[in-house]
Coordinates of C-alpha atoms in Angstrom, one line a residue:
Chain A
X218 CA 0.0 0.0 0.0
X219 CA 1.3 3.4 -1.0
X220 CA 2.3 5.7 1.9
X221 CA -0.4 8.2 2.8
X222 CA 0.2 11.9 3.0
X223 CA -1.2 14.5 5.4
X224 CA -0.9 18.2 5.0
X225 CA -1.3 20.5 8.0
X226 CA -2.0 24.1 7.1
X227 CA -1.1 25.9 10.2
X228 CA -1.6 29.5 11.2
X229 CA -0.3 30.6 14.6
X230 CA 2.5 33.1 15.2
X231 CA 4.0 31.4 18.3
X232 CA 5.7 28.0 18.7
X233 CA 4.6 28.2 22.4
X234 CA 0.9 28.3 21.5
X235 CA -1.7 25.7 22.1
X236 CA -2.2 25.6 18.3
X237 CA 1.4 24.6 17.9
X238 CA 0.9 21.8 20.5
X239 CA -2.1 20.7 18.6
X240 CA -0.1 20.7 15.3
X241 CA 2.7 18.8 16.9
X242 CA 0.3 16.2 18.3
X243 CA -1.0 15.7 14.8
X244 CA 2.4 15.5 13.2
X245 CA 3.5 12.9 15.8
X246 CA 0.3 10.8 15.7
X247 CA 0.1 10.7 11.9
X248 CA 3.9 10.1 11.4
X249 CA 3.4 7.2 13.9
X250 CA 0.7 5.8 11.7
X251 CA 3.2 5.8 8.7
X252 CA 2.0 9.0 7.1
X253 CA 4.3 11.4 5.3
X254 CA 3.3 14.7 7.0
X255 CA 3.8 18.0 5.4
X256 CA 3.3 21.3 7.3
X257 CA 2.7 24.7 5.8
X258 CA 3.5 27.0 8.7
X259 CA 2.0 30.1 7.2
X260 CA 3.4 32.8 9.5
X261 CA 6.9 31.2 9.4
X262 CA 6.7 31.1 5.6
X263 CA 5.5 34.7 5.6
X264 CA 2.8 33.4 3.3
X265 CA 1.4 36.1 1.1
X266 CA -2.3 36.5 1.9
X267 CA -3.5 39.0 -0.8
X268 CA -4.8 37.9 -4.2
X269 CA -2.8 40.1 -6.6
X270 CA -1.4 40.2 -10.1
X271 CA 2.0 39.1 -8.6
X272 CA 0.5 35.7 -8.3
X273 CA 0.9 35.3 -12.0
X274 CA 4.1 35.0 -14.0
X275 CA 4.3 36.6 -17.4
X276 CA 1.6 38.5 -19.2
X277 CA -1.9 39.0 -18.0
X278 CA -4.9 38.1 -20.1
X279 CA -6.4 41.5 -19.4
X280 CA -4.3 43.9 -17.5
X281 CA -6.7 46.7 -18.1
X282 CA -9.4 44.9 -16.2
X283 CA -7.8 42.4 -13.9
X284 CA -10.2 39.7 -12.8
X285 CA -8.4 37.4 -10.3
X286 CA -10.2 34.1 -10.8
X287 CA -10.1 34.4 -14.6
X288 CA -6.4 35.3 -14.7
X289 CA -5.6 32.5 -12.2
X290 CA -7.4 29.9 -14.3
X291 CA -5.4 30.8 -17.4
X292 CA -2.1 31.0 -15.4
X293 CA -2.8 27.6 -13.9
X294 CA -3.5 26.1 -17.3
X295 CA -0.2 27.6 -18.6
X296 CA 1.8 26.7 -15.4
X297 CA 2.5 30.4 -14.8
X298 CA 1.4 30.6 -11.2
X299 CA 3.8 32.1 -8.7
X300 CA 6.1 29.5 -7.1
X301 CA 4.6 29.8 -3.6
X302 CA 1.2 28.9 -4.9
X303 CA 2.5 26.0 -7.0
X304 CA 4.3 24.6 -4.0
X305 CA 1.1 24.6 -2.0
X306 CA -0.8 23.0 -4.8
X307 CA 1.7 20.3 -5.0
X308 CA 1.3 19.6 -1.3
X309 CA -2.5 19.5 -1.7
X310 CA -2.2 17.2 -4.7
X311 CA -0.2 14.7 -2.7
X312 CA -2.4 14.9 0.4
X313 CA -5.0 12.3 1.4
X314 CA -5.8 14.5 4.4
X315 CA -5.6 18.2 4.9
X316 CA -5.9 19.6 8.5
X317 CA -6.4 23.4 9.0
X318 CA -5.0 24.3 12.4
X319 CA -5.7 27.8 13.6
X320 CA -7.2 30.1 16.2
X321 CA -10.7 31.3 15.3
X322 CA -10.6 35.0 14.4
X323 CA -13.9 36.7 14.0
X324 CA -16.0 33.5 13.5
X325 CA -13.6 32.4 10.7
X326 CA -10.0 31.7 9.8
X327 CA -7.2 34.3 10.3
X328 CA -6.5 36.4 7.2
X329 CA -3.3 34.6 6.4
X330 CA -5.2 31.3 6.1
X331 CA -8.0 32.9 4.1
X332 CA -5.2 34.0 1.8
X333 CA -4.1 30.4 1.4
X334 CA -7.7 29.5 0.5
X335 CA -8.1 32.4 -1.9
X336 CA -4.8 31.9 -3.7
X337 CA -4.2 28.1 -3.6
X338 CA -7.7 26.7 -4.1
X339 CA -8.3 28.3 -7.5
X340 CA -10.5 27.5 -10.4
X341 CA -9.0 24.7 -12.5
X342 CA -7.0 23.3 -9.7
X343 CA -9.6 23.0 -7.0
X344 CA -12.9 23.3 -8.8
X345 CA -14.6 24.0 -12.0
X346 CA -18.1 24.9 -13.0
X347 CA -18.7 21.2 -13.7
X348 CA -16.8 19.9 -10.7
X349 CA -18.0 21.2 -7.4
X350 CA -19.4 19.8 -4.2
X351 CA -19.7 16.0 -4.4
X352 CA -18.6 16.1 -8.0
X353 CA -15.6 18.1 -6.8
X354 CA -11.9 17.6 -7.6
X355 CA -10.9 16.4 -4.2
X356 CA -13.5 13.6 -3.6
X357 CA -10.8 11.2 -2.7
X358 CA -9.3 13.5 -0.1
X359 CA -10.4 14.3 3.5
X360 CA -10.2 17.7 5.1
X361 CA -11.0 19.1 8.5
X362 CA -10.9 22.3 10.6
X363 CA -9.0 22.1 13.9
X364 CA -9.2 25.3 15.9
X365 CA -9.1 27.0 19.2
X366 CA -11.6 29.6 20.4
X367 CA -11.7 32.4 22.8
X368 CA -15.4 31.7 23.4
X369 CA -16.8 28.9 25.5
X370 CA -18.9 26.2 24.0
X371 CA -22.1 27.5 25.6
X372 CA -21.7 30.8 23.8
X373 CA -21.9 29.1 20.5
X374 CA -25.2 27.3 21.1
X375 CA -28.5 28.0 19.3
X376 CA -29.5 29.9 22.5
X377 CA -26.0 31.4 23.1
X378 CA -24.7 34.9 22.7
X379 CA -22.8 34.0 19.5
X380 CA -25.5 31.6 18.1
X381 CA -25.2 28.1 16.8
X382 CA -21.6 27.1 15.9
X383 CA -23.0 25.1 13.0
X384 CA -24.0 28.4 11.3
X385 CA -20.5 29.8 11.8
X386 CA -18.9 26.7 10.3
X387 CA -21.1 26.6 7.2
X388 CA -19.1 29.1 5.0
X389 CA -15.8 27.2 5.7
X390 CA -17.0 23.7 5.7
X391 CA -19.5 23.8 2.9
X392 CA -18.4 26.9 1.1
X393 CA -14.7 26.0 0.9
X394 CA -14.0 22.4 1.8
X395 CA -17.0 20.6 0.5
X396 CA -17.2 22.9 -2.5
X397 CA -13.8 21.5 -3.6
X398 CA -15.2 18.0 -3.1
X399 CA -13.3 17.2 0.1
X400 CA -14.9 14.7 2.5
X401 CA -15.2 16.9 5.5
X402 CA -14.4 15.4 8.9
X403 CA -16.0 16.6 12.1
X404 CA -14.3 19.8 13.2
X405 CA -11.9 19.5 16.2
X406 CA -12.7 22.4 18.4
X407 CA -10.6 23.3 21.4
X408 CA -12.9 25.5 23.4
X409 CA -11.1 28.4 25.1
X410 CA -7.8 26.7 26.0
X411 CA -6.3 30.1 26.9
X412 CA -8.6 30.3 30.0
X413 CA -8.4 26.6 30.8
X414 CA -6.1 25.3 33.6
X415 CA -3.1 23.1 32.5
X416 CA -4.8 19.7 33.3
X417 CA -7.8 20.7 31.1
X418 CA -5.4 21.7 28.2
X419 CA -3.5 18.4 28.6
X420 CA -6.8 16.5 28.5
X421 CA -7.8 18.4 25.3
X422 CA -4.6 17.4 23.6
X423 CA -4.9 13.8 24.8
X424 CA -8.4 13.6 23.4
X425 CA -7.1 15.0 20.1
X426 CA -4.3 12.3 20.0
X427 CA -6.9 9.7 20.7
X428 CA -9.1 10.9 17.9
X429 CA -6.1 11.1 15.5
X430 CA -5.5 7.4 15.9
X431 CA -8.8 6.6 14.2
X432 CA -9.2 9.7 12.1
X433 CA -9.1 8.1 8.7
X434 CA -11.9 5.7 9.4
X435 CA -14.2 8.4 10.7
X436 CA -17.5 8.9 8.8
X437 CA -17.5 12.4 7.2
X438 CA -20.1 15.1 7.6
X439 CA -23.2 14.9 5.4
X440 CA -24.0 17.5 2.8
X441 CA -26.7 17.7 0.2
X442 CA -25.9 15.6 -2.8
X443 CA -25.7 17.7 -6.0
X444 CA -28.1 15.3 -7.6
X445 CA -30.8 16.8 -5.4
X446 CA -30.5 20.0 -7.4
X447 CA -31.4 21.1 -10.9
X448 CA -27.9 22.1 -12.0
X449 CA -28.9 24.4 -14.8
X450 CA -29.4 28.2 -15.0
X451 CA -33.0 27.6 -16.0
X452 CA -33.5 25.5 -12.9
X453 CA -31.6 28.0 -10.8
X454 CA -29.5 25.3 -9.2
X455 CA -32.3 24.8 -6.8
X456 CA -33.8 21.6 -5.3
X457 CA -35.6 19.4 -7.7
X458 CA -39.4 19.4 -7.1
X459 CA -39.5 15.6 -6.3
X460 CA -36.7 16.0 -3.7
X461 CA -38.6 19.0 -2.2
X462 CA -41.6 16.8 -1.9
X463 CA -39.7 14.0 -0.4
X464 CA -38.5 16.4 2.4
X465 CA -41.9 18.0 2.9
X466 CA -42.8 15.5 5.6
X467 CA -39.4 15.6 7.3
X468 CA -39.0 17.4 10.6
X469 CA -35.7 19.1 9.6
X470 CA -34.1 20.7 6.6
X471 CA -31.4 19.0 4.7
X472 CA -28.4 20.9 6.0
X473 CA -27.6 24.0 8.1
X474 CA -28.2 26.4 5.2
X475 CA -30.3 24.2 2.9
X476 CA -33.0 24.3 5.6
X477 CA -36.1 24.7 3.4
X478 CA -37.7 26.8 6.1
X479 CA -37.6 24.0 8.6
X480 CA -35.6 23.7 11.8
X481 CA -32.0 23.0 11.1
X482 CA -30.9 19.4 11.4
X483 CA -29.1 19.5 14.8
X484 CA -25.3 19.6 14.6
X485 CA -25.3 19.1 10.9
X486 CA -21.8 20.7 10.7
X487 CA -20.5 19.1 13.9
X488 CA -21.5 15.5 13.8
X489 CA -21.6 12.8 11.1
X490 CA -24.9 11.1 10.7
X491 CA -24.9 7.6 12.1
X492 CA -27.5 6.0 9.8
X493 CA -26.9 7.8 6.5
X494 CA -26.6 6.0 3.2
Chain B
X141 CA -24.9 70.2 12.2
X142 CA -21.4 68.7 12.0
X143 CA -20.4 67.2 8.8
X144 CA -20.9 63.4 8.6
X145 CA -18.1 61.1 7.6
X146 CA -18.3 57.8 5.6
X147 CA -15.5 55.3 5.3
X148 CA -15.4 52.9 2.3
X149 CA -13.2 49.9 2.9
X150 CA -12.6 48.7 -0.6
X151 CA -11.0 45.5 -1.9
X152 CA -10.7 45.0 -5.6
X153 CA -7.5 44.9 -7.7
X154 CA -8.9 46.7 -10.7
X155 CA -10.1 50.2 -11.3
X156 CA -12.1 48.9 -14.2
X157 CA -14.1 46.5 -12.0
X158 CA -17.8 46.6 -11.1
X159 CA -16.7 46.9 -7.5
X160 CA -14.8 50.1 -8.4
X161 CA -17.9 51.4 -10.1
X162 CA -20.0 50.6 -7.0
X163 CA -17.4 52.4 -4.8
X164 CA -17.4 55.4 -7.1
X165 CA -21.2 55.6 -7.0
X166 CA -21.0 55.6 -3.2
X167 CA -18.3 58.3 -3.1
X168 CA -20.3 60.5 -5.5
X169 CA -23.7 60.0 -3.8
X170 CA -22.4 60.5 -0.3
X171 CA -20.2 63.5 -1.2
X172 CA -23.3 64.9 -2.9
X173 CA -25.1 64.6 0.5
X174 CA -22.4 66.6 2.2
X175 CA -20.4 63.7 3.6
X176 CA -16.7 63.7 4.0
X177 CA -15.9 60.4 2.3
X178 CA -12.7 58.4 3.1
X179 CA -11.7 55.4 1.0
X180 CA -9.3 52.7 2.1
X181 CA -8.3 51.1 -1.2
X182 CA -6.7 48.0 0.4
X183 CA -4.9 46.6 -2.7
X184 CA -3.7 50.1 -3.8
X185 CA -2.4 50.6 -0.2
X186 CA -0.8 47.2 -0.3
X187 CA -2.5 46.7 3.0
X188 CA -0.8 44.1 5.2
X189 CA -3.2 41.3 5.8
X190 CA -1.4 39.1 8.3
X191 CA -1.6 39.6 12.1
X192 CA 2.1 39.6 13.2
X193 CA 4.4 41.0 15.8
X194 CA 5.3 43.8 13.3
X195 CA 1.9 45.3 14.1
X196 CA 3.4 46.4 17.4
X197 CA 6.1 49.1 18.0
X198 CA 8.6 48.5 20.8
X199 CA 8.8 45.6 23.2
X200 CA 6.3 42.8 23.3
X201 CA 4.6 41.8 26.5
X202 CA 5.5 38.2 26.0
X203 CA 7.8 37.5 23.1
X204 CA 8.2 33.9 24.1
X205 CA 4.6 33.2 23.8
X206 CA 3.1 35.8 21.4
X207 CA -0.7 36.1 21.7
X208 CA -1.9 38.5 19.1
X209 CA -5.0 39.9 20.8
X210 CA -3.3 40.3 24.2
X211 CA -0.3 42.1 22.6
X212 CA -2.5 44.3 20.5
X213 CA -4.6 45.4 23.5
X214 CA -1.5 46.5 25.4
X215 CA 0.0 48.2 22.3
X216 CA -3.3 50.0 21.7
X217 CA -3.4 51.2 25.3
X218 CA 0.2 52.5 25.0
X219 CA -0.3 53.9 21.5
X220 CA 2.3 51.5 20.0
X221 CA 0.3 50.1 17.1
X222 CA 1.9 50.2 13.7
X223 CA 1.1 53.4 11.8
X224 CA -1.0 51.6 9.1
X225 CA -3.4 50.3 11.8
X226 CA -3.6 53.6 13.7
X227 CA -4.5 55.4 10.5
X228 CA -7.3 53.0 9.8
X229 CA -8.5 53.3 13.4
X230 CA -8.6 57.1 13.0
X231 CA -10.8 56.7 10.0
X232 CA -13.1 54.3 11.8
X233 CA -13.3 56.7 14.7
X234 CA -14.4 59.6 12.5
X235 CA -16.9 57.5 10.5
X236 CA -20.6 57.6 11.0
X237 CA -20.9 55.0 8.3
X238 CA -18.5 52.2 7.1
X239 CA -19.2 50.4 3.8
X240 CA -17.3 47.3 3.0
X241 CA -17.1 47.0 -0.8
X242 CA -15.7 43.7 -2.1
X243 CA -16.2 40.7 -4.3
X244 CA -17.4 37.6 -2.3
X245 CA -14.5 35.1 -2.1
X246 CA -15.4 31.7 -0.7
X247 CA -18.7 32.8 1.0
X248 CA -16.7 35.6 2.8
X249 CA -14.5 38.7 2.3
X250 CA -11.2 38.5 0.4
X251 CA -8.1 37.8 2.6
X252 CA -6.9 41.4 2.4
X253 CA -10.2 42.6 3.9
X254 CA -10.2 39.9 6.5
X255 CA -6.7 41.3 7.4
X256 CA -8.2 44.7 7.8
X257 CA -10.8 43.2 10.2
X258 CA -8.3 41.1 12.1
X259 CA -5.7 44.0 12.5
X260 CA -7.9 47.1 12.9
X261 CA -10.9 46.0 14.9
X262 CA -8.9 44.9 17.9
X263 CA -9.8 44.5 21.5
X264 CA -9.8 47.9 23.3
X265 CA -10.4 49.8 20.2
X266 CA -13.4 48.0 18.8
X267 CA -14.7 45.8 21.6
X268 CA -14.0 44.7 25.2
X269 CA -15.4 41.9 27.3
X270 CA -17.9 44.4 28.7
X271 CA -18.7 46.1 25.5
X272 CA -19.9 43.9 22.7
X273 CA -23.0 43.5 20.5
X274 CA -25.6 46.1 21.4
X275 CA -23.4 47.3 24.3
X276 CA -20.6 47.7 21.7
X277 CA -18.2 50.5 21.1
X278 CA -19.7 51.5 17.8
X279 CA -23.4 51.8 18.6
X280 CA -23.6 55.3 17.1
X281 CA -22.1 54.1 13.8
X282 CA -23.6 52.2 10.9
X283 CA -21.9 49.6 8.8
X284 CA -22.8 47.5 5.8
X285 CA -21.5 44.9 3.4
X286 CA -21.7 45.8 -0.3
X287 CA -20.5 43.0 -2.5
X288 CA -20.6 41.3 -5.9
X289 CA -21.0 37.5 -6.3
X290 CA -20.1 35.0 -8.9
X291 CA -23.3 33.0 -8.0
X292 CA -26.8 33.9 -8.9
X293 CA -29.4 34.8 -6.3
X294 CA -31.2 31.5 -6.7
X295 CA -28.1 29.5 -5.8
X296 CA -28.1 31.2 -2.4
X297 CA -31.6 30.3 -1.4
X298 CA -32.6 27.9 1.4
X299 CA -33.2 25.3 -1.4
X300 CA -30.3 26.4 -3.5
X301 CA -27.0 24.7 -4.2
X302 CA -25.1 27.1 -1.8
X303 CA -27.8 27.3 0.8
X304 CA -29.4 30.3 2.4
X305 CA -27.4 33.5 2.0
X306 CA -28.5 34.5 5.5
X307 CA -26.3 31.7 6.9
X308 CA -23.3 32.8 4.9
X309 CA -23.8 36.4 6.1
X310 CA -24.0 35.6 9.8
X311 CA -20.3 35.4 10.6
X312 CA -19.6 38.8 9.0
X313 CA -22.7 40.7 10.0
X314 CA -23.2 39.3 13.5
X315 CA -19.7 38.0 14.3
X316 CA -17.8 41.1 13.1
X317 CA -20.1 44.2 12.5
X318 CA -22.7 43.7 15.2
X319 CA -20.2 42.3 17.6
X320 CA -18.5 45.7 17.5
X321 CA -21.8 47.4 18.1
X322 CA -22.4 48.7 14.6
X323 CA -25.9 49.2 13.5
X324 CA -25.8 46.8 10.5
X325 CA -27.6 48.0 7.4
X326 CA -29.1 45.6 4.9
X327 CA -26.4 44.2 2.7
X328 CA -26.1 45.5 -0.9
X329 CA -25.7 42.4 -3.0
X330 CA -24.8 42.7 -6.7
X331 CA -25.7 39.2 -8.0
X332 CA -23.3 38.0 -10.6
X333 CA -22.5 41.3 -12.5
X334 CA -19.7 39.6 -14.4
X335 CA -22.3 37.5 -16.3
X336 CA -24.9 40.2 -16.6
X337 CA -25.4 42.3 -19.8
X338 CA -24.4 46.0 -19.6
X339 CA -28.0 47.3 -19.2
X340 CA -28.4 45.0 -16.1
X341 CA -25.1 46.2 -14.7
X342 CA -26.2 49.8 -15.2
X343 CA -29.6 49.1 -13.6
X344 CA -27.8 47.6 -10.6
X345 CA -25.7 50.7 -10.1
X346 CA -28.7 52.9 -10.6
X347 CA -30.5 51.0 -7.8
X348 CA -27.5 51.4 -5.6
X349 CA -27.4 55.2 -6.2
X350 CA -31.1 55.3 -5.4
X351 CA -30.6 53.4 -2.2
X352 CA -27.6 55.6 -1.2
X353 CA -29.8 58.7 -1.2
X354 CA -31.8 57.3 1.7
X355 CA -29.2 55.1 3.3
X356 CA -28.8 56.9 6.6
X357 CA -32.5 56.8 7.5
X358 CA -32.8 53.0 6.8
X359 CA -33.8 50.8 9.6
X360 CA -30.9 48.5 10.5
X361 CA -31.1 44.7 10.8
X362 CA -32.4 43.1 14.0
X363 CA -30.1 41.1 16.3
X364 CA -30.8 39.5 19.7
X365 CA -30.5 42.2 22.4
X366 CA -27.8 41.2 24.9
X367 CA -30.3 41.7 27.7
X368 CA -31.9 38.4 26.5
X369 CA -28.8 36.5 27.8
X370 CA -27.3 35.7 31.1
X371 CA -24.0 37.4 30.6
X372 CA -22.1 35.4 33.1
X373 CA -19.8 32.4 33.0
X374 CA -22.1 30.5 35.4
X375 CA -25.1 31.4 33.1
X376 CA -23.0 30.4 30.0
X377 CA -24.0 33.6 28.1
X378 CA -27.1 31.7 27.1
X379 CA -30.7 32.9 26.8
X380 CA -32.4 33.7 30.1
X381 CA -35.1 31.2 30.9
X382 CA -37.9 33.8 30.9
X383 CA -36.9 34.9 27.4
X384 CA -36.8 31.3 26.2
X385 CA -40.3 30.8 27.5
X386 CA -41.4 33.9 25.8
X387 CA -40.1 32.5 22.5
X388 CA -41.5 29.0 23.1
X389 CA -44.8 29.9 21.4
X390 CA -43.2 31.8 18.5
X391 CA -43.0 30.1 15.0
X392 CA -39.4 31.2 14.4
X393 CA -36.1 31.5 16.3
X394 CA -34.7 34.9 17.2
X395 CA -32.0 35.2 14.5
X396 CA -30.3 33.1 11.9
X397 CA -28.0 31.4 14.4
X398 CA -30.0 31.9 17.6
X399 CA -32.6 29.7 16.2
X400 CA -33.6 27.8 19.3
X401 CA -34.3 24.7 17.2
X402 CA -37.0 26.5 15.3
X403 CA -37.2 27.5 11.7
X404 CA -35.0 30.6 11.0
X405 CA -36.7 33.9 10.8
X406 CA -36.9 34.4 7.1
X407 CA -34.2 36.8 5.7
X408 CA -33.1 37.8 9.2
X409 CA -29.7 38.9 7.8
X410 CA -31.1 40.4 4.6
X411 CA -34.1 42.6 5.6
X412 CA -34.9 44.9 8.5
X413 CA -38.0 44.0 10.5
X414 CA -40.8 46.4 9.7
X415 CA -42.6 46.3 13.0
X416 CA -39.8 45.9 15.5
X417 CA -39.5 48.1 18.6

């Protein structure tokens, strides 16, 4: 069996951080399982975050009206992307598993990691108009978010001050990871380690190590299959009538955002369904 | 009456873009109404996106274990933030209205704009543990998202391939803007201008100009008042029992993410309530 590869995209400024410890735990556990482990330490690499014309070598398609996604598609086709992007794409290509390790900034990833997403996961390489969601490029790969919060778990409940964490996770897990076809594993959330006593932090890392030992046999999260939708501009990329009918008698919507005006399926972005086909 | 000030935080690489036209329309309309209009053209400024120790002048509080939000709080108190951040904060201070103008990248803002959020809206300046949401620093200010999409409106419906746009908007509108206390105006969404014929693009800009003429008397979006919650660690920052009871008989949850297991209030992040107190 070929050696498996994991990529950890890591964004914390300090080697003394809890995020660094979580990264190290993953490197150690996955290496121990025989993985080749690649780490993109974004701050240490001084990774460029902003999507600019410098991301392209040679002439632009339309310098007068620069459109990033169009220029990047052409540059990718012609192998004229900047070296830092090509290097990251090579890592993604190799990876069977991608772990994003970061502190939650403003209900999302830090800007430097958003820059990695914006610049590396470009059209052509990571998706196309024909290949997205469960038809996506990366169907054979798994990806997951692993992050620390400043908030407590109770704040991110459906009756908490920040609202349901499942809503906060949707843009990243559906809009980025699943959009590219990744099988999305349950997020690993370290709730508020900064205000947790050392034994609690240790226990969090132990639980993470425990989870890592069985990570690759975990069932991924459920998303709406693209076959549920009429994937045409006439059909508006909306649910097919027969599928809508099928869900009419169900107590919950399909996913956190494809809710059909019904209550959200509880923890749709947090837990894999046990009895799903 | 003192002159009002508007700040447009703008992120597009090309002066020939639809985003540039939307920005220009806003500058023109607001200037015409007597506003002082400030523009932060992030790409033109080569705005630094990544949150690093370079954002702080002088010694760090704890260089061994660099914690960005803690270091930034101290540096802000001591007036030792980097000049580019201080300049943006001065603009925000002056502004009665902040408009974020950008193309939607991955269900969110481009990395360069996330960098502006991460680096400028720091603890002390934009929020504190005591001052957040409707107790926030910027209660007297209004803010709004104005953005272009590659997707059509139908794709971002509760039965669309991307799911309900209200879910995608929550992290930015609640997690960033409302968290800082801003009164959040209805987002201005330009659906798919790149694939729209010139008359449609023109009509979109005309509608934006029309809206700008009455922007400052618009009713902002509704969020859950902080008085609904038990703002203590014992209480978990969760809904007070009497409020929960009050909503028990309601058909909808309170907001998109504070949904209480009920259907989401339709278009909670897209439309102001007409009959709200």
